[in-house]
């Protein structure tokens, strides 16, 4: 049951902790609509009650954040989420760890496993790293982004953001635009938003289309304005140059002219279209500042806020399964 408050925020009745069928959260692919919806309902509840003390599900539990790639919002929001649930959090910065002395991921995993953490949150530049880790540790593993593969908690927080603003996902026309080929955010969102019944349009240059696009059940556009035509949500992605060969786009200025979002191009979307971006943004490359900072149309700050609530639901679900 959804209700709407005086500010137009949609929320749900309070629901209990979710128990997932899997011991780990490695990706959205393969999750059932019921599991996804339950995590979103629980996330709604945490978003409505953002302070400590709503649940102490992580009391006495240890969570290790193991980040092999840079991160601001994801790492901080996992830490805040775990602390709000009463957990103890350790952050391992790879720059200051034995990884810099040549230790492999599996040796690091074995070392950490010996200290008996309850949950390991990993971000790694290789697709499949979270799965590999999960096969070698006793802790529950959460994938906080593995290469170009998946970033499940980002897709959950994006869906939570949309549901709180619009009240539903089903039937929405959503454009995912930009560097799809290198984006784990796009891949997780394609699975999640597709599973919940959104109509998805991918918009990008041919050079940034993933090879397996034919199996994804989405429409593809290489013309930006045609791709966002009539869309309820325009989700922009960063040009992930760290995963590129360097020949995918002629120049950042050219890319912005053809695929960057500004208020003129946004007129082609639905009249009340909303804009999203997982961050970090490259202003003037995939989106201009006026659009990113437009408080009426941009959901970008809400996405960051929902990151904590969505991750609380995920952390709680994994320990609920353990007990
Ligand atoms: C995304 C990521 O790391 O995949 N960022 C994030 O988690 N907020 C997207 C990106 O880096 O562009």
mmCIF file of C-alpha atoms and ligand atoms in Angstrom:
data_model
loop_
_atom_site.group_PDB
_atom_site.id
_atom_site.type_symbol
_atom_site.label_atom_id
_atom_site.label_comp_id
_atom_site.label_asym_id
_atom_site.label_seq_id
_atom_site.Cartn_x
_atom_site.Cartn_y
_atom_site.Cartn_z
ATOM 1 C CA UNK A 1 0.000 0.000 0.000
ATOM 2 C CA UNK A 2 1.476 3.418 -0.968
ATOM 3 C CA UNK A 3 0.493 6.717 0.613
ATOM 4 C CA UNK A 4 1.517 10.258 -0.353
ATOM 5 C CA UNK A 5 2.463 13.025 2.135
ATOM 6 C CA UNK A 6 1.866 16.812 1.797
ATOM 7 C CA UNK A 7 5.207 17.199 -0.066
ATOM 8 C CA UNK A 8 4.161 14.600 -2.627
ATOM 9 C CA UNK A 9 6.555 11.903 -1.347
ATOM 10 C CA UNK A 10 5.161 8.425 -1.912
ATOM 11 C CA UNK A 11 5.861 5.952 0.867
ATOM 12 C CA UNK A 12 4.829 2.493 1.948
ATOM 13 C CA UNK A 13 3.368 0.864 5.004
ATOM 14 C CA UNK A 14 6.042 -0.292 7.472
ATOM 15 C CA UNK A 15 7.228 -3.754 6.500
ATOM 16 C CA UNK A 16 9.428 -6.245 8.365
ATOM 17 C CA UNK A 17 13.033 -7.197 7.532
ATOM 18 C CA UNK A 18 13.514 -8.973 4.212
ATOM 19 C CA UNK A 19 15.134 -12.425 3.999
ATOM 20 C CA UNK A 20 16.788 -13.034 0.616
ATOM 21 C CA UNK A 21 17.086 -16.443 -1.013
ATOM 22 C CA UNK A 22 20.778 -15.855 -1.680
ATOM 23 C CA UNK A 23 23.434 -15.583 1.040
ATOM 24 C CA UNK A 24 25.120 -12.758 -0.922
ATOM 25 C CA UNK A 25 24.041 -9.703 -2.912
ATOM 26 C CA UNK A 26 26.123 -9.966 -6.073
ATOM 27 C CA UNK A 27 23.758 -8.628 -8.720
ATOM 28 C CA UNK A 28 20.170 -7.827 -9.643
ATOM 29 C CA UNK A 29 20.147 -10.404 -12.453
ATOM 30 C CA UNK A 30 18.275 -13.441 -11.166
ATOM 31 C CA UNK A 31 16.562 -11.658 -8.250
ATOM 32 C CA UNK A 32 12.801 -12.152 -8.185
ATOM 33 C CA UNK A 33 10.362 -9.233 -8.457
ATOM 34 C CA UNK A 34 9.171 -10.099 -4.925
ATOM 35 C CA UNK A 35 12.667 -9.831 -3.455
ATOM 36 C CA UNK A 36 13.293 -6.538 -5.228
ATOM 37 C CA UNK A 37 9.934 -5.091 -4.153
ATOM 38 C CA UNK A 38 10.450 -6.202 -0.536
ATOM 39 C CA UNK A 39 13.867 -4.511 -0.395
ATOM 40 C CA UNK A 40 12.327 -1.338 -1.850
ATOM 41 C CA UNK A 41 9.459 -1.420 0.670
ATOM 42 C CA UNK A 42 11.953 -1.822 3.510
ATOM 43 C CA UNK A 43 14.090 0.967 2.005
ATOM 44 C CA UNK A 44 10.992 3.222 2.011
ATOM 45 C CA UNK A 45 10.562 2.565 5.699
ATOM 46 C CA UNK A 46 14.199 3.433 6.445
ATOM 47 C CA UNK A 47 13.939 6.570 4.277
ATOM 48 C CA UNK A 48 10.876 7.679 6.270
ATOM 49 C CA UNK A 49 12.749 7.061 9.544
ATOM 50 C CA UNK A 50 16.314 8.128 8.719
ATOM 51 C CA UNK A 51 17.688 8.200 12.270
ATOM 52 C CA UNK A 52 19.468 5.627 14.375
ATOM 53 C CA UNK A 53 17.448 3.202 16.467
ATOM 54 C CA UNK A 54 14.760 2.081 13.984
ATOM 55 C CA UNK A 55 16.475 -1.290 13.782
ATOM 56 C CA UNK A 56 19.532 -2.683 15.540
ATOM 57 C CA UNK A 57 19.818 -5.623 13.152
ATOM 58 C CA UNK A 58 23.596 -5.175 12.881
ATOM 59 C CA UNK A 59 24.285 -4.924 16.624
ATOM 60 C CA UNK A 60 27.357 -7.049 17.403
ATOM 61 C CA UNK A 61 28.076 -7.505 13.669
ATOM 62 C CA UNK A 62 31.217 -6.437 11.798
ATOM 63 C CA UNK A 63 31.089 -5.017 8.293
ATOM 64 C CA UNK A 64 34.258 -4.554 6.250
ATOM 65 C CA UNK A 65 34.312 -2.143 3.313
ATOM 66 C CA UNK A 66 36.974 -3.356 0.864
ATOM 67 C CA UNK A 67 37.277 -0.798 -1.923
ATOM 68 C CA UNK A 68 39.797 -1.404 -4.717
ATOM 69 C CA UNK A 69 38.413 1.556 -6.698
ATOM 70 C CA UNK A 70 37.773 5.143 -5.684
ATOM 71 C CA UNK A 71 34.436 5.919 -4.118
ATOM 72 C CA UNK A 72 32.838 8.720 -2.148
ATOM 73 C CA UNK A 73 29.077 8.207 -1.982
ATOM 74 C CA UNK A 74 28.944 4.409 -2.112
ATOM 75 C CA UNK A 75 31.553 3.803 0.591
ATOM 76 C CA UNK A 76 30.239 6.523 2.903
ATOM 77 C CA UNK A 77 26.637 5.412 2.506
ATOM 78 C CA UNK A 78 27.472 1.764 3.270
ATOM 79 C CA UNK A 79 29.281 2.996 6.381
ATOM 80 C CA UNK A 80 26.397 5.214 7.478
ATOM 81 C CA UNK A 81 23.843 2.501 6.728
ATOM 82 C CA UNK A 82 25.735 -0.079 8.792
ATOM 83 C CA UNK A 83 26.219 2.330 11.706
ATOM 84 C CA UNK A 84 22.520 3.316 11.711
ATOM 85 C CA UNK A 85 21.732 -0.382 12.167
ATOM 86 C CA UNK A 86 24.155 -0.626 15.098
ATOM 87 C CA UNK A 87 27.017 -2.406 13.273
ATOM 88 C CA UNK A 88 30.795 -1.897 13.590
ATOM 89 C CA UNK A 89 32.415 -0.825 10.333
ATOM 90 C CA UNK A 90 36.001 -1.178 9.163
ATOM 91 C CA UNK A 91 37.145 0.591 6.013
ATOM 92 C CA UNK A 92 40.073 -0.959 4.203
ATOM 93 C CA UNK A 93 41.723 1.540 1.940
ATOM 94 C CA UNK A 94 43.577 -0.412 -0.702
ATOM 95 C CA UNK A 95 46.136 2.394 -1.013
ATOM 96 C CA UNK A 96 47.233 1.721 2.586
ATOM 97 C CA UNK A 97 46.894 -2.102 2.559
ATOM 98 C CA UNK A 98 48.999 -5.134 1.636
ATOM 99 C CA UNK A 99 47.386 -5.081 -1.826
ATOM 100 C CA UNK A 100 49.989 -2.458 -2.665
ATOM 101 C CA UNK A 101 52.641 -5.025 -1.670
ATOM 102 C CA UNK A 102 51.298 -7.445 -4.292
ATOM 103 C CA UNK A 103 48.791 -9.499 -2.271
ATOM 104 C CA UNK A 104 46.125 -11.148 -4.467
ATOM 105 C CA UNK A 105 42.380 -10.670 -3.927
ATOM 106 C CA UNK A 106 42.091 -14.249 -2.656
ATOM 107 C CA UNK A 107 44.939 -13.863 -0.156
ATOM 108 C CA UNK A 108 43.366 -10.656 1.109
ATOM 109 C CA UNK A 109 40.018 -12.483 1.326
ATOM 110 C CA UNK A 110 41.537 -15.344 3.331
ATOM 111 C CA UNK A 111 43.201 -12.895 5.699
ATOM 112 C CA UNK A 112 39.990 -10.948 6.264
ATOM 113 C CA UNK A 113 37.966 -14.159 6.607
ATOM 114 C CA UNK A 114 40.200 -15.234 9.482
ATOM 115 C CA UNK A 115 38.923 -12.181 11.406
ATOM 116 C CA UNK A 116 35.299 -13.402 11.012
ATOM 117 C CA UNK A 117 33.488 -10.370 9.582
ATOM 118 C CA UNK A 118 29.735 -10.810 9.063
ATOM 119 C CA UNK A 119 29.510 -8.814 5.833
ATOM 120 C CA UNK A 120 32.166 -7.885 3.261
ATOM 121 C CA UNK A 121 31.333 -5.031 0.898
ATOM 122 C CA UNK A 122 33.611 -5.091 -2.126
ATOM 123 C CA UNK A 123 34.229 -2.738 -5.051
ATOM 124 C CA UNK A 124 36.714 -3.961 -7.636
ATOM 125 C CA UNK A 125 37.731 -3.075 -11.175
ATOM 126 C CA UNK A 126 37.320 -6.686 -12.419
ATOM 127 C CA UNK A 127 33.881 -8.026 -13.416
ATOM 128 C CA UNK A 128 33.269 -11.153 -11.321
ATOM 129 C CA UNK A 129 35.476 -10.119 -8.367
ATOM 130 C CA UNK A 130 32.547 -10.097 -5.912
ATOM 131 C CA UNK A 131 31.475 -13.605 -6.999
ATOM 132 C CA UNK A 132 35.043 -14.873 -6.620
ATOM 133 C CA UNK A 133 35.296 -13.383 -3.137
ATOM 134 C CA UNK A 134 31.945 -14.903 -2.134
ATOM 135 C CA UNK A 135 33.253 -18.366 -3.019
ATOM 136 C CA UNK A 136 36.149 -18.051 -0.566
ATOM 137 C CA UNK A 137 34.783 -16.377 2.560
ATOM 138 C CA UNK A 138 32.239 -17.207 5.266
ATOM 139 C CA UNK A 139 30.876 -13.646 5.366
ATOM 140 C CA UNK A 140 27.964 -12.471 3.228
ATOM 141 C CA UNK A 141 29.349 -10.479 0.291
ATOM 142 C CA UNK A 142 27.784 -7.338 -1.177
ATOM 143 C CA UNK A 143 28.901 -6.220 -4.618
ATOM 144 C CA UNK A 144 29.476 -2.448 -4.497
ATOM 145 C CA UNK A 145 30.450 -2.434 -8.189
ATOM 146 C CA UNK A 146 32.552 -4.986 -10.106
ATOM 147 C CA UNK A 147 34.098 -3.714 -13.332
ATOM 148 C CA UNK A 148 31.483 -3.341 -16.064
ATOM 149 C CA UNK A 149 29.245 -6.033 -14.559
ATOM 150 C CA UNK A 150 26.792 -5.010 -11.799
ATOM 151 C CA UNK A 151 26.209 -2.446 -9.046
ATOM 152 C CA UNK A 152 23.032 -3.813 -7.419
ATOM 153 C CA UNK A 153 22.657 -1.336 -4.554
ATOM 154 C CA UNK A 154 22.861 1.589 -7.005
ATOM 155 C CA UNK A 155 19.955 0.140 -9.011
ATOM 156 C CA UNK A 156 17.974 -0.390 -5.792
ATOM 157 C CA UNK A 157 18.557 3.189 -4.640
ATOM 158 C CA UNK A 158 17.627 4.482 -8.103
ATOM 159 C CA UNK A 159 14.371 2.508 -8.031
ATOM 160 C CA UNK A 160 13.648 3.701 -4.486
ATOM 161 C CA UNK A 161 14.203 7.304 -5.631
ATOM 162 C CA UNK A 162 11.766 6.855 -8.534
ATOM 163 C CA UNK A 163 9.132 5.100 -6.415
ATOM 164 C CA UNK A 164 9.203 7.772 -3.738
ATOM 165 C CA UNK A 165 8.732 10.526 -6.321
ATOM 166 C CA UNK A 166 6.327 8.906 -8.786
ATOM 167 C CA UNK A 167 4.873 6.049 -6.717
ATOM 168 C CA UNK A 168 5.589 3.266 -9.230
ATOM 169 C CA UNK A 169 8.078 1.888 -11.761
ATOM 170 C CA UNK A 170 5.703 -0.218 -13.846
ATOM 171 C CA UNK A 171 4.713 1.415 -17.126
ATOM 172 C CA UNK A 172 7.266 4.251 -16.892
ATOM 173 C CA UNK A 173 9.262 5.054 -19.996
ATOM 174 C CA UNK A 174 12.892 5.375 -18.903
ATOM 175 C CA UNK A 175 15.882 6.380 -21.049
ATOM 176 C CA UNK A 176 19.345 5.265 -19.876
ATOM 177 C CA UNK A 177 21.831 7.459 -21.711
ATOM 178 C CA UNK A 178 25.555 7.601 -22.312
ATOM 179 C CA UNK A 179 28.393 5.193 -21.682
ATOM 180 C CA UNK A 180 26.298 2.023 -21.407
ATOM 181 C CA UNK A 181 29.108 -0.337 -22.457
ATOM 182 C CA UNK A 182 31.281 0.528 -19.451
ATOM 183 C CA UNK A 183 28.474 0.968 -16.938
ATOM 184 C CA UNK A 184 27.625 -1.540 -14.219
ATOM 185 C CA UNK A 185 24.950 0.966 -13.122
ATOM 186 C CA UNK A 186 23.218 0.630 -16.507
ATOM 187 C CA UNK A 187 23.414 -3.169 -16.416
ATOM 188 C CA UNK A 188 21.913 -3.440 -12.902
ATOM 189 C CA UNK A 189 19.237 -0.886 -13.768
ATOM 190 C CA UNK A 190 18.309 -2.706 -16.980
ATOM 191 C CA UNK A 191 17.685 -5.875 -14.934
ATOM 192 C CA UNK A 192 15.855 -4.129 -12.094
ATOM 193 C CA UNK A 193 13.709 -1.615 -13.974
ATOM 194 C CA UNK A 194 12.911 -4.219 -16.633
ATOM 195 C CA UNK A 195 11.891 -6.764 -13.971
ATOM 196 C CA UNK A 196 9.543 -4.196 -12.401
ATOM 197 C CA UNK A 197 7.860 -3.443 -15.735
ATOM 198 C CA UNK A 198 9.454 -0.208 -17.009
ATOM 199 C CA UNK A 199 9.846 0.365 -20.750
ATOM 200 C CA UNK A 200 13.577 0.912 -21.288
ATOM 201 C CA UNK A 201 15.352 2.843 -24.026
ATOM 202 C CA UNK A 202 19.139 2.842 -24.223
ATOM 203 C CA UNK A 203 20.615 5.938 -25.829
ATOM 204 C CA UNK A 204 24.288 6.045 -26.788
ATOM 205 C CA UNK A 205 26.820 6.226 -29.614
ATOM 206 C CA UNK A 206 27.355 2.885 -31.382
ATOM 207 C CA UNK A 207 30.861 2.766 -29.886
ATOM 208 C CA UNK A 208 29.401 2.686 -26.359
ATOM 209 C CA UNK A 209 26.839 -0.076 -26.869
ATOM 210 C CA UNK A 210 27.519 -3.330 -24.983
ATOM 211 C CA UNK A 211 28.161 -6.388 -27.164
ATOM 212 C CA UNK A 212 25.326 -8.457 -25.592
ATOM 213 C CA UNK A 213 22.663 -5.774 -26.128
ATOM 214 C CA UNK A 214 20.453 -8.085 -28.215
ATOM 215 C CA UNK A 215 19.584 -10.192 -25.138
ATOM 216 C CA UNK A 216 18.615 -7.320 -22.872
ATOM 217 C CA UNK A 217 14.999 -6.680 -23.925
ATOM 218 C CA UNK A 218 15.471 -2.940 -24.501
ATOM 219 C CA UNK A 219 15.179 -0.537 -27.447
ATOM 220 C CA UNK A 220 18.369 1.143 -28.633
ATOM 221 C CA UNK A 221 18.750 4.660 -30.029
ATOM 222 C CA UNK A 222 21.861 6.311 -31.382
ATOM 223 C CA UNK A 223 20.088 9.670 -31.761
ATOM 224 C CA UNK A 224 19.838 11.330 -28.345
ATOM 225 C CA UNK A 225 16.694 13.388 -28.844
ATOM 226 C CA UNK A 226 14.804 10.542 -30.505
ATOM 227 C CA UNK A 227 15.889 8.264 -27.636
ATOM 228 C CA UNK A 228 14.527 10.474 -24.838
ATOM 229 C CA UNK A 229 11.319 11.423 -26.714
ATOM 230 C CA UNK A 230 8.355 11.225 -24.320
ATOM 231 C CA UNK A 231 10.393 9.598 -21.499
ATOM 232 C CA UNK A 232 9.317 10.004 -17.866
ATOM 233 C CA UNK A 233 12.895 9.573 -16.596
ATOM 234 C CA UNK A 234 16.156 10.505 -18.294
ATOM 235 C CA UNK A 235 19.012 8.703 -16.535
ATOM 236 C CA UNK A 236 22.448 10.014 -17.511
ATOM 237 C CA UNK A 237 25.721 8.109 -17.093
ATOM 238 C CA UNK A 238 29.317 9.290 -16.728
ATOM 239 C CA UNK A 239 31.795 8.720 -19.538
ATOM 240 C CA UNK A 240 33.890 6.113 -17.711
ATOM 241 C CA UNK A 241 37.211 6.986 -19.317
ATOM 242 C CA UNK A 242 39.063 4.700 -16.862
ATOM 243 C CA UNK A 243 37.545 1.712 -18.712
ATOM 244 C CA UNK A 244 37.902 3.095 -22.253
ATOM 245 C CA UNK A 245 40.452 2.534 -24.977
ATOM 246 C CA UNK A 246 40.346 6.244 -25.898
ATOM 247 C CA UNK A 247 38.776 5.993 -29.348
ATOM 248 C CA UNK A 248 35.088 5.759 -28.374
ATOM 249 C CA UNK A 249 34.273 9.488 -28.617
ATOM 250 C CA UNK A 250 35.850 12.138 -30.834
ATOM 251 C CA UNK A 251 36.142 14.721 -27.992
ATOM 252 C CA UNK A 252 34.261 15.599 -24.813
ATOM 253 C CA UNK A 253 32.891 18.765 -26.454
ATOM 254 C CA UNK A 254 31.598 16.772 -29.430
ATOM 255 C CA UNK A 255 30.121 14.192 -27.033
ATOM 256 C CA UNK A 256 28.260 16.896 -25.103
ATOM 257 C CA UNK A 257 26.876 18.389 -28.321
ATOM 258 C CA UNK A 258 25.488 15.030 -29.434
ATOM 259 C CA UNK A 259 24.775 13.113 -26.196
ATOM 260 C CA UNK A 260 24.949 15.643 -23.334
ATOM 261 C CA UNK A 261 21.729 16.680 -21.578
ATOM 262 C CA UNK A 262 20.710 20.351 -21.408
ATOM 263 C CA UNK A 263 17.366 22.066 -20.925
ATOM 264 C CA UNK A 264 16.790 22.365 -24.690
ATOM 265 C CA UNK A 265 17.154 18.641 -25.319
ATOM 266 C CA UNK A 266 15.155 17.788 -22.186
ATOM 267 C CA UNK A 267 12.114 19.457 -23.831
ATOM 268 C CA UNK A 268 11.847 16.329 -26.006
ATOM 269 C CA UNK A 269 11.162 14.150 -22.952
ATOM 270 C CA UNK A 270 7.724 13.990 -21.232
ATOM 271 C CA UNK A 271 6.512 17.378 -19.877
ATOM 272 C CA UNK A 272 7.218 16.396 -16.236
ATOM 273 C CA UNK A 273 10.340 14.342 -17.003
ATOM 274 C CA UNK A 274 12.819 13.813 -14.160
ATOM 275 C CA UNK A 275 16.598 13.629 -14.500
ATOM 276 C CA UNK A 276 18.889 11.157 -12.724
ATOM 277 C CA UNK A 277 22.648 10.536 -12.559
ATOM 278 C CA UNK A 278 24.469 8.083 -10.241
ATOM 279 C CA UNK A 279 27.418 10.469 -9.768
ATOM 280 C CA UNK A 280 30.153 11.431 -9.907
ATOM 281 C CA UNK A 281 29.037 13.860 -12.635
ATOM 282 C CA UNK A 282 31.210 15.363 -15.291
ATOM 283 C CA UNK A 283 29.450 18.691 -15.695
ATOM 284 C CA UNK A 284 29.549 19.921 -19.272
ATOM 285 C CA UNK A 285 30.340 16.419 -20.593
ATOM 286 C CA UNK A 286 27.197 14.299 -20.040
ATOM 287 C CA UNK A 287 24.997 16.935 -18.357
ATOM 288 C CA UNK A 288 25.070 20.710 -17.948
ATOM 289 C CA UNK A 289 24.971 22.348 -14.516
ATOM 290 C CA UNK A 290 21.619 24.092 -14.999
ATOM 291 C CA UNK A 291 19.904 20.733 -15.596
ATOM 292 C CA UNK A 292 21.803 18.840 -12.877
ATOM 293 C CA UNK A 293 20.975 21.514 -10.287
ATOM 294 C CA UNK A 294 17.336 22.126 -11.304
ATOM 295 C CA UNK A 295 15.504 21.361 -8.049
ATOM 296 C CA UNK A 296 12.208 20.697 -9.824
ATOM 297 C CA UNK A 297 13.549 18.216 -12.358
ATOM 298 C CA UNK A 298 16.731 16.710 -10.938
ATOM 299 C CA UNK A 299 16.571 13.707 -8.586
ATOM 300 C CA UNK A 300 20.361 13.548 -8.219
ATOM 301 C CA UNK A 301 20.485 14.664 -4.571
ATOM 302 C CA UNK A 302 17.606 12.376 -3.638
ATOM 303 C CA UNK A 303 19.540 9.485 -5.181
ATOM 304 C CA UNK A 304 22.405 10.132 -2.744
ATOM 305 C CA UNK A 305 19.950 10.352 0.167
ATOM 306 C CA UNK A 306 18.238 7.105 -0.838
ATOM 307 C CA UNK A 307 21.617 5.346 -0.985
ATOM 308 C CA UNK A 308 21.696 5.040 2.790
ATOM 309 C CA UNK A 309 18.104 3.745 3.087
ATOM 310 C CA UNK A 310 18.495 1.203 0.275
ATOM 311 C CA UNK A 311 21.769 -0.088 1.733
ATOM 312 C CA UNK A 312 20.229 -0.381 5.197
ATOM 313 C CA UNK A 313 17.577 -2.665 3.680
ATOM 314 C CA UNK A 314 20.265 -4.785 1.968
ATOM 315 C CA UNK A 315 22.567 -5.084 4.997
ATOM 316 C CA UNK A 316 19.637 -5.973 7.245
ATOM 317 C CA UNK A 317 18.382 -8.564 4.761
ATOM 318 C CA UNK A 318 21.723 -10.375 4.678
ATOM 319 C CA UNK A 319 22.055 -10.615 8.460
ATOM 320 C CA UNK A 320 18.378 -11.601 8.781
ATOM 321 C CA UNK A 321 19.178 -14.568 6.589
ATOM 322 C CA UNK A 322 22.201 -15.450 8.759
ATOM 323 C CA UNK A 323 20.204 -15.560 12.012
HETATM 324 C C1 LIG B 1 29.004 4.592 -10.293
HETATM 325 C C2 LIG B 1 29.995 3.430 -10.241
HETATM 326 O O1 LIG B 1 30.940 3.458 -9.461
HETATM 327 O O2 LIG B 1 29.766 2.519 -11.009
HETATM 328 N N1 LIG B 1 29.106 5.509 -9.233
HETATM 329 C C3 LIG B 1 28.508 5.264 -8.049
HETATM 330 O O3 LIG B 1 28.576 4.205 -7.474
HETATM 331 N N2 LIG B 1 27.788 6.279 -7.538
HETATM 332 C C4 LIG B 1 29.013 5.276 -11.607
HETATM 333 C C5 LIG B 1 30.279 5.933 -12.067
HETATM 334 O O4 LIG B 1 31.353 5.759 -11.502
HETATM 335 O O5 LIG B 1 30.188 6.679 -13.051
#
